[in-house]
Coordinates of C-alpha atoms in Angstrom, one line a residue:
M1 CA 0.0 0.0 0.0
Q2 CA 1.2 3.5 -0.8
L3 CA 1.3 6.4 1.7
Y4 CA -1.3 8.3 -0.2
N5 CA -3.8 5.4 0.3
L6 CA -3.2 5.1 4.0
I7 CA -3.7 8.7 5.1
P8 CA -7.2 9.1 3.5
S9 CA -8.2 5.7 5.0
L10 CA -7.3 7.0 8.5
Q11 CA -9.3 10.2 7.8
F12 CA -12.3 8.1 6.8
H13 CA -12.0 6.0 10.0
C14 CA -12.1 9.1 12.1
K15 CA -15.5 10.0 10.7
T16 CA -17.2 6.6 11.3
F17 CA -19.5 5.6 14.1
I18 CA -18.2 5.0 17.6
S19 CA -18.9 1.3 17.5
E20 CA -16.8 0.8 14.4
A21 CA -14.0 3.1 15.4
F22 CA -12.1 0.6 17.5
S23 CA -12.0 -2.2 15.0
L24 CA -11.2 0.2 12.1
F25 CA -8.3 1.6 14.0
V26 CA -7.0 -1.9 14.7
K27 CA -7.3 -2.8 11.0
W28 CA -5.7 0.5 9.9
G29 CA -2.8 -0.1 12.3
A30 CA -2.3 -3.7 11.0
S31 CA -2.2 -2.5 7.4
V32 CA 0.3 0.2 8.3
L33 CA 2.5 -2.1 10.3
N34 CA 2.9 -4.3 7.1
T35 CA 4.3 -1.4 5.2
K36 CA 7.9 -0.3 5.3
I37 CA 7.2 3.4 5.9
K38 CA 8.9 4.0 9.2
E39 CA 7.0 7.2 10.0
L40 CA 3.6 5.6 9.6
V41 CA 4.7 2.5 11.5
K42 CA 5.7 4.9 14.4
V43 CA 2.3 6.5 14.3
A44 CA 0.5 3.2 14.2
K45 CA 2.5 1.9 17.2
M46 CA 1.6 5.1 19.1
F47 CA -2.1 4.6 18.3
N48 CA -1.9 1.0 19.4
A49 CA -0.2 2.0 22.7
H50 CA -2.8 4.7 23.3
L51 CA -5.8 3.3 21.5
K52 CA -8.2 3.7 24.4
G53 CA -7.3 7.4 24.8
V54 CA -7.5 8.0 21.0
I55 CA -11.0 6.5 20.8
N56 CA -12.1 8.5 23.8
A57 CA -10.8 11.7 22.3
L58 CA -12.6 11.1 19.0
T59 CA -15.9 10.0 20.6
N60 CA -16.1 12.5 23.4
S61 CA -15.8 16.2 22.9
F62 CA -13.9 16.9 26.2
S63 CA -10.8 19.1 26.2
N64 CA -8.7 20.9 28.7
A65 CA -9.5 24.3 27.3
I66 CA -10.9 25.6 30.6
A67 CA -7.8 24.5 32.5
E68 CA -5.5 26.1 29.9
R69 CA -7.5 29.3 30.0
L70 CA -7.3 29.5 33.8
N71 CA -3.5 28.8 33.7
G72 CA -3.1 31.6 31.2
K73 CA -5.0 34.0 33.6
I74 CA -2.8 32.9 36.5
Q75 CA 0.3 33.6 34.4
E76 CA -1.1 37.0 33.6
I77 CA -1.6 37.7 37.3
K78 CA 2.0 36.6 37.9
T79 CA 3.3 38.9 35.2
V80 CA 1.3 41.9 36.1
G81 CA 2.1 41.5 39.8
R82 CA 5.9 41.3 39.0
G83 CA 6.5 39.0 41.9
Y84 CA 4.7 38.4 45.1
R85 CA 6.4 38.5 48.5
T86 CA 4.7 35.3 49.7
F87 CA 2.7 32.5 48.1
K88 CA -0.2 33.5 50.3
N89 CA -0.3 37.0 48.6
F90 CA -0.1 35.3 45.1
R91 CA -2.9 32.9 46.1
N92 CA -5.1 35.8 47.3
A93 CA -4.6 37.6 44.1
I94 CA -5.7 34.5 42.1
L95 CA -8.7 34.1 44.3
F96 CA -9.6 37.8 44.2
F97 CA -9.5 38.0 40.4
H98 CA -10.8 34.5 39.4
G99 CA -12.4 33.1 42.5
G100 CA -15.9 34.0 41.5
L101 CA -16.4 36.4 44.4
D102 CA -19.5 38.5 44.5
L103 CA -18.2 42.0 45.5
Y104 CA -21.5 43.8 45.2
P105 CA -23.8 43.7 48.3
H106 CA -27.2 42.1 48.0
N107 CA -30.2 44.2 48.9

């Protein structure tokens, strides 16, 4: 099999139903392992080692975007603050800006 035949077949497998995804990835990996293209063999071995995670990533739309956004905001606090004397002060700044505090009194 040529390289240009294997890549579109992987793209097709990614668009199939969840129930078929596992068996199709295994078949794709087996067909790639029979080739002598070392780059694709490396990818197939990685897929086989992490097959459960790959299937979960394709079937579930979870991401770590929220955690990455919060980490970016914390880095911004660190940069703007230009150093905090103690960790407690740094923690208080994070909680003040991103802790979800309601600063307006309720009537």
